[in-house]
Each structure stands twice: as structure tokens, then as C-alpha cells.
Amino acid sequence: MNSERVTLLTDSSKRPASANTPNPNLKDLSRHARAIEEHLHHVHPSEVGTYRVNELYKVHGEAEIQRNKQQHHMNVDSQMMQGHENIKAGDKRVRKMLHGTRAEEKQKEIAMHDNYNNAKEERDKHRKTMRNIKSDARIHQKAGNFVEQDVRFVTQMNFDHSRQLGFRKDGSHVSSVPNSPTGSPRGSPSSSPHGSPVGSPRGSSSASSGKFSSSSPNRSTSGPGPSHKTTGA
């Protein structure tokens, strides 16, 4: 993916003059983009255009990190549920030895499905954020704040891990892992321990492994952010 990277345009003269003016009242901006526009009043006019692009890029990249994190949890949870179903369908003596009472078995099922459904809900929130940022980029382009390179830079896929998890450049998802397990029961919030199947915290979107930054060192499958070159071209 290195050859496909779109670089940050740092030469403000390549953008229309309107890009140097904050515009928080621009119609249909997401809350993220609007907050950035509000902050631009504190940025030197010569840096407004580049700052706007870079901040939207970071919001999109952080959402990609969190989306991938939750998709990974969904994949693991789905495999655990399938393994649980295989045991249930197997030898009765083995099933009894592994599972204990019927009530305990049901509780495990509810917890696994709740973990999966919670991860899916979080993943979809981050996918929505990414879609919103793509819309923001096009709005800024139409308003004369972005050139095409800015749009492509902000909305590009940043991680090899995204592709490995089944995500395409347009944000769609193709995977052998189902988005919704058949017959998923939903327990009450108190019935699920929400433990991590992979030995790591299963927190909300704020539990990031590291904030996405345009200066992050690499784009490895587990790294916190991509690297990118800057160019005045």
C-alpha cells in the first residue's frame, strides 16, 4: 500500500484563497468538521488550509483504528460462538464436562452474543464517522476549501489491517465472518461480563491503543498510525 499513499499538500498556494478562511457555518458539516472550523479562528491564516485538512485526516484515521479494533473483536467473538455451537452439537459426555449446568451454558451464550453485538454497535459508529468525514471532504471541495488531493488524502485507507479485515477503500466490508450470527440472543447489560476473548480490554471508542497522528511512525497491522510524506506538489 506504500505506493498508493496520498501525501499531504502543504503548499497553501495550491488551494483557492477561500481555504484560508474558517467557515463554521458551512452547511451539512459533521460535528467533527464543525468543531475544527471553530478552532481555525485560533490558527494563523496562512496555516488554516493545511490545518483543516490534517485535522480531518486524523479524525478519519482514528475512526479507522477503532473500526478495525471492533471488527477484530467481532471476528473473535464469532469464532468463539461457532466453537460453542460445535461443542453443543458434539458428544454429550464431553459437552457436560466442558459446560456444566444448563443455566451456566445459557449465561455463556448470552455473554458471547452480547460481546459480539456491542462490538458491532461500536464498529458501526466508527464507520459512520468515516462516512461523515468523507462527506465533509466533498463539502469542503465544493466550497473551495479542498482540492482533489486534499479529499484523497483525508479519506484514504491508512492501514494494511483494514484490508486484512475485509474492508475496501470505499468503506464497504467483505468477509467470511457474518455480520450478525444466526439467532443471536440479547441479554440484559447486567448479564454480560463483557470480558475480552483475546486478553485485552473491551472498552468503548475512547479506549484507543494510541491516538491517530499524521506523524505516527508506520502503517503496520498493529501500529497506531500511518506514516506519510509531505509535499508541496
CSV table of C-alpha atoms in Angstrom, one decimal:
chain,number,residue,atom,x,y,z
A,1,MET,CA,0.0,0.0,0.0
A,2,ASN,CA,3.0,2.3,0.3
A,3,SER,CA,2.9,3.2,-3.4
A,4,GLU,CA,-0.8,4.1,-3.1
A,5,ARG,CA,-0.3,6.7,-0.3
A,6,VAL,CA,-1.6,10.2,-1.0
A,7,THR,CA,0.6,12.8,0.6
A,8,LEU,CA,-0.4,16.0,2.5
A,9,LEU,CA,-0.4,19.1,0.4
A,10,THR,CA,1.5,21.7,2.5
A,11,ASP,CA,1.8,24.4,-0.2
A,12,SER,CA,-1.3,26.6,0.6
A,13,SER,CA,-0.9,28.5,-2.7
A,14,LYS,CA,-2.2,25.3,-4.4
A,15,ARG,CA,-5.6,25.8,-2.8
A,16,PRO,CA,-8.1,28.6,-3.5
A,17,ALA,CA,-7.8,31.7,-1.3
A,18,SER,CA,-11.1,30.8,0.4
A,19,ALA,CA,-9.4,27.8,2.0
A,20,ASN,CA,-7.6,30.2,4.4
A,21,THR,CA,-10.9,31.4,6.0
A,22,PRO,CA,-12.7,29.4,8.7
A,23,ASN,CA,-16.3,28.6,7.9
A,24,PRO,CA,-18.1,27.0,10.8
A,25,ASN,CA,-21.5,27.9,9.2
A,26,LEU,CA,-20.8,25.8,6.1
A,27,LYS,CA,-24.0,23.7,5.5
A,28,ASP,CA,-24.2,20.0,6.3
A,29,LEU,CA,-20.8,19.6,8.0
A,30,SER,CA,-20.5,16.9,10.6
A,31,ARG,CA,-19.9,17.9,14.3
A,32,HIS,CA,-16.3,16.9,13.9
A,33,ALA,CA,-15.7,19.2,10.9
A,34,ARG,CA,-17.7,22.0,12.5
A,35,ALA,CA,-15.5,21.8,15.7
A,36,ILE,CA,-12.4,22.0,13.5
A,37,GLU,CA,-13.8,25.1,11.8
A,38,GLU,CA,-14.5,26.8,15.1
A,39,HIS,CA,-10.9,26.1,16.2
A,40,LEU,CA,-9.5,27.5,13.0
A,41,HIS,CA,-10.2,31.0,14.4
A,42,HIS,CA,-7.1,30.4,16.6
A,43,VAL,CA,-4.9,29.3,13.7
A,44,HIS,CA,-2.7,31.7,11.7
A,45,PRO,CA,-4.5,32.4,8.3
A,46,SER,CA,-1.5,31.1,6.3
A,47,GLU,CA,-1.9,27.7,8.1
A,48,VAL,CA,-5.7,27.4,8.1
A,49,GLY,CA,-6.0,25.3,4.9
A,50,THR,CA,-3.4,22.7,5.8
A,51,TYR,CA,-4.6,22.5,9.4
A,52,ARG,CA,-8.1,21.8,8.3
A,53,VAL,CA,-7.0,19.0,6.0
A,54,ASN,CA,-4.7,17.4,8.6
A,55,GLU,CA,-7.3,17.5,11.4
A,56,LEU,CA,-10.0,15.9,9.3
A,57,TYR,CA,-7.4,13.3,8.2
A,58,LYS,CA,-6.7,12.5,11.9
A,59,VAL,CA,-10.4,12.1,12.8
A,60,HIS,CA,-10.9,9.7,9.8
A,61,GLY,CA,-7.7,7.8,10.7
A,62,GLU,CA,-8.7,7.4,14.4
A,63,ALA,CA,-12.1,6.2,13.4
A,64,GLU,CA,-10.4,3.6,11.1
A,65,ILE,CA,-8.3,2.4,14.1
A,66,GLN,CA,-11.4,2.0,16.3
A,67,ARG,CA,-13.5,0.4,13.5
A,68,ASN,CA,-10.8,-2.2,12.9
A,69,LYS,CA,-10.5,-2.9,16.6
A,70,GLN,CA,-14.2,-3.6,17.0
A,71,GLN,CA,-14.2,-5.7,13.8
A,72,HIS,CA,-11.4,-7.8,15.2
A,73,HIS,CA,-13.4,-8.3,18.4
A,74,MET,CA,-16.5,-9.3,16.3
A,75,ASN,CA,-14.4,-11.9,14.4
A,76,VAL,CA,-13.0,-13.4,17.5
A,77,ASP,CA,-16.5,-13.5,19.2
A,78,SER,CA,-18.0,-15.1,16.1
A,79,GLN,CA,-15.4,-17.8,16.2
A,80,MET,CA,-16.0,-18.4,19.9
A,81,MET,CA,-19.7,-18.7,19.3
A,82,GLN,CA,-19.2,-21.2,16.5
A,83,GLY,CA,-16.9,-23.2,18.7
A,84,HIS,CA,-19.5,-23.2,21.4
A,85,GLU,CA,-22.2,-24.4,18.9
A,86,ASN,CA,-19.9,-27.2,17.7
A,87,ILE,CA,-19.4,-28.4,21.3
A,88,LYS,CA,-23.1,-28.3,21.9
A,89,ALA,CA,-23.6,-30.5,18.8
A,90,GLY,CA,-20.9,-32.9,19.9
A,91,ASP,CA,-20.6,-35.8,22.3
A,92,LYS,CA,-22.9,-35.3,25.3
A,93,ARG,CA,-20.3,-36.5,27.8
A,94,VAL,CA,-17.8,-34.0,26.5
A,95,ARG,CA,-20.4,-31.3,26.5
A,96,LYS,CA,-21.4,-31.9,30.1
A,97,MET,CA,-17.7,-32.0,31.2
A,98,LEU,CA,-17.0,-28.6,29.5
A,99,HIS,CA,-20.1,-26.7,30.1
A,100,GLY,CA,-21.6,-27.6,33.5
A,101,THR,CA,-25.3,-26.7,34.1
A,102,ARG,CA,-27.8,-25.6,31.5
A,103,ALA,CA,-28.1,-22.2,33.3
A,104,GLU,CA,-24.4,-21.7,33.2
A,105,GLU,CA,-24.3,-22.6,29.5
A,106,LYS,CA,-27.1,-20.2,28.7
A,107,GLN,CA,-25.3,-17.4,30.6
A,108,LYS,CA,-22.1,-18.1,28.5
A,109,GLU,CA,-24.1,-17.9,25.3
A,110,ILE,CA,-25.7,-14.6,26.3
A,111,ALA,CA,-22.4,-13.1,27.3
A,112,MET,CA,-20.7,-14.1,24.0
A,113,HIS,CA,-23.6,-12.7,21.9
A,114,ASP,CA,-23.7,-9.5,23.9
A,115,ASN,CA,-20.0,-9.0,23.4
A,116,TYR,CA,-20.5,-9.5,19.6
A,117,ASN,CA,-23.4,-7.2,19.4
A,118,ASN,CA,-21.7,-4.5,21.5
A,119,ALA,CA,-18.7,-4.6,19.3
A,120,LYS,CA,-20.8,-4.4,16.2
A,121,GLU,CA,-22.6,-1.3,17.6
A,122,GLU,CA,-19.3,0.4,18.3
A,123,ARG,CA,-17.9,-0.6,14.9
A,124,ASP,CA,-20.8,0.9,13.1
A,125,LYS,CA,-20.4,4.2,15.0
A,126,HIS,CA,-16.9,4.5,13.7
A,127,ARG,CA,-17.9,3.5,10.2
A,128,LYS,CA,-20.5,6.3,10.3
A,129,THR,CA,-17.8,8.8,11.4
A,130,MET,CA,-15.7,7.8,8.5
A,131,ARG,CA,-18.6,8.3,6.1
A,132,ASN,CA,-19.3,11.7,7.6
A,133,ILE,CA,-15.7,12.8,7.1
A,134,LYS,CA,-15.8,11.7,3.5
A,135,SER,CA,-18.9,13.8,3.1
A,136,ASP,CA,-17.2,16.7,4.9
A,137,ALA,CA,-14.2,16.5,2.5
A,138,ARG,CA,-16.6,16.7,-0.6
A,139,ILE,CA,-18.4,19.7,1.0
A,140,HIS,CA,-15.1,21.5,1.5
A,141,GLN,CA,-14.1,20.7,-2.0
A,142,LYS,CA,-17.4,22.2,-3.3
A,143,ALA,CA,-16.9,25.2,-1.1
A,144,GLY,CA,-13.4,25.8,-2.5
A,145,ASN,CA,-11.5,24.8,0.7
A,146,PHE,CA,-10.2,21.5,-0.6
A,147,VAL,CA,-8.5,20.4,-3.9
A,148,GLU,CA,-8.8,16.8,-5.1
A,149,GLN,CA,-5.5,15.8,-3.4
A,150,ASP,CA,-6.9,17.0,-0.1
A,151,VAL,CA,-10.0,14.8,-0.5
A,152,ARG,CA,-8.0,11.8,-1.4
A,153,PHE,CA,-5.5,12.4,1.5
A,154,VAL,CA,-8.3,12.7,4.1
A,155,THR,CA,-10.4,9.7,3.0
A,156,GLN,CA,-7.7,7.2,2.1
A,157,MET,CA,-7.3,3.8,3.7
A,158,ASN,CA,-4.4,4.1,6.2
A,159,PHE,CA,-3.8,0.5,7.4
A,160,ASP,CA,-3.0,-2.8,5.8
A,161,HIS,CA,-5.0,-4.3,8.7
A,162,SER,CA,-8.2,-2.7,7.2
A,163,ARG,CA,-7.7,-4.8,4.0
A,164,GLN,CA,-7.0,-7.9,6.0
A,165,LEU,CA,-10.2,-7.5,8.0
A,166,GLY,CA,-12.2,-7.3,4.8
A,167,PHE,CA,-12.6,-3.6,4.3
A,168,ARG,CA,-12.4,-1.9,0.9
A,169,LYS,CA,-11.3,1.6,0.1
A,170,ASP,CA,-14.9,2.8,-0.2
A,171,GLY,CA,-15.6,1.6,3.4
A,172,SER,CA,-17.6,-1.4,2.4
A,173,HIS,CA,-16.9,-4.7,4.1
A,174,VAL,CA,-16.5,-8.2,2.6
A,175,SER,CA,-15.7,-11.0,4.9
A,176,SER,CA,-16.4,-14.7,5.5
A,177,VAL,CA,-17.3,-13.8,9.1
A,178,PRO,CA,-21.1,-13.0,9.4
A,179,ASN,CA,-22.1,-9.5,10.4
A,180,SER,CA,-24.9,-11.0,12.6
A,181,PRO,CA,-24.8,-14.5,14.0
A,182,THR,CA,-27.9,-16.6,13.4
A,183,GLY,CA,-30.3,-16.5,16.3
A,184,SER,CA,-28.2,-14.1,18.4
A,185,PRO,CA,-29.8,-13.8,21.9
A,186,ARG,CA,-29.6,-10.5,23.7
A,187,GLY,CA,-29.2,-10.5,27.4
A,188,SER,CA,-29.6,-7.6,29.8
A,189,PRO,CA,-26.5,-5.4,30.3
A,190,SER,CA,-26.0,-6.8,33.7
A,191,SER,CA,-26.0,-10.4,32.4
A,192,SER,CA,-22.8,-9.9,30.4
A,193,PRO,CA,-19.3,-9.8,31.8
A,194,HIS,CA,-18.1,-8.2,28.6
A,195,GLY,CA,-14.7,-9.9,29.0
A,196,SER,CA,-12.1,-9.8,26.3
A,197,PRO,CA,-11.7,-13.1,24.4
A,198,VAL,CA,-8.2,-12.0,23.4
A,199,GLY,CA,-6.9,-10.9,26.8
A,200,SER,CA,-7.2,-7.2,26.2
A,201,PRO,CA,-9.7,-4.5,27.4
A,202,ARG,CA,-13.0,-4.4,25.5
A,203,GLY,CA,-13.6,-0.7,26.2
A,204,SER,CA,-15.6,1.8,24.2
A,205,SER,CA,-14.3,4.0,21.5
A,206,SER,CA,-12.3,6.1,23.9
A,207,ALA,CA,-10.1,3.1,24.8
A,208,SER,CA,-7.8,3.6,21.9
A,209,SER,CA,-4.4,1.9,21.7
A,210,GLY,CA,-3.0,5.3,20.7
A,211,LYS,CA,-4.3,8.5,19.2
A,212,PHE,CA,-4.0,8.6,15.4
A,213,SER,CA,-1.5,11.1,14.3
A,214,SER,CA,-0.2,12.2,10.9
A,215,SER,CA,3.3,11.8,12.3
A,216,SER,CA,2.8,8.2,13.5
A,217,PRO,CA,5.8,6.1,12.5
A,218,ASN,CA,4.3,3.3,10.5
A,219,ARG,CA,1.3,1.5,8.9
A,220,SER,CA,1.9,-2.0,10.2
A,221,THR,CA,-1.1,-4.2,11.0
A,222,SER,CA,-0.9,-3.3,14.7
A,223,GLY,CA,0.6,0.1,14.7
A,224,PRO,CA,-1.3,3.2,15.9
A,225,GLY,CA,-1.0,5.2,12.8
A,226,PRO,CA,0.4,5.6,9.3
A,227,SER,CA,3.4,7.4,8.1
A,228,HIS,CA,3.1,9.9,5.3
A,229,LYS,CA,5.4,12.3,3.4
A,230,THR,CA,4.5,15.9,2.9
A,231,THR,CA,4.8,17.6,-0.4
A,232,GLY,CA,4.2,20.9,-1.9
A,233,ALA,CA,3.1,19.3,-5.2
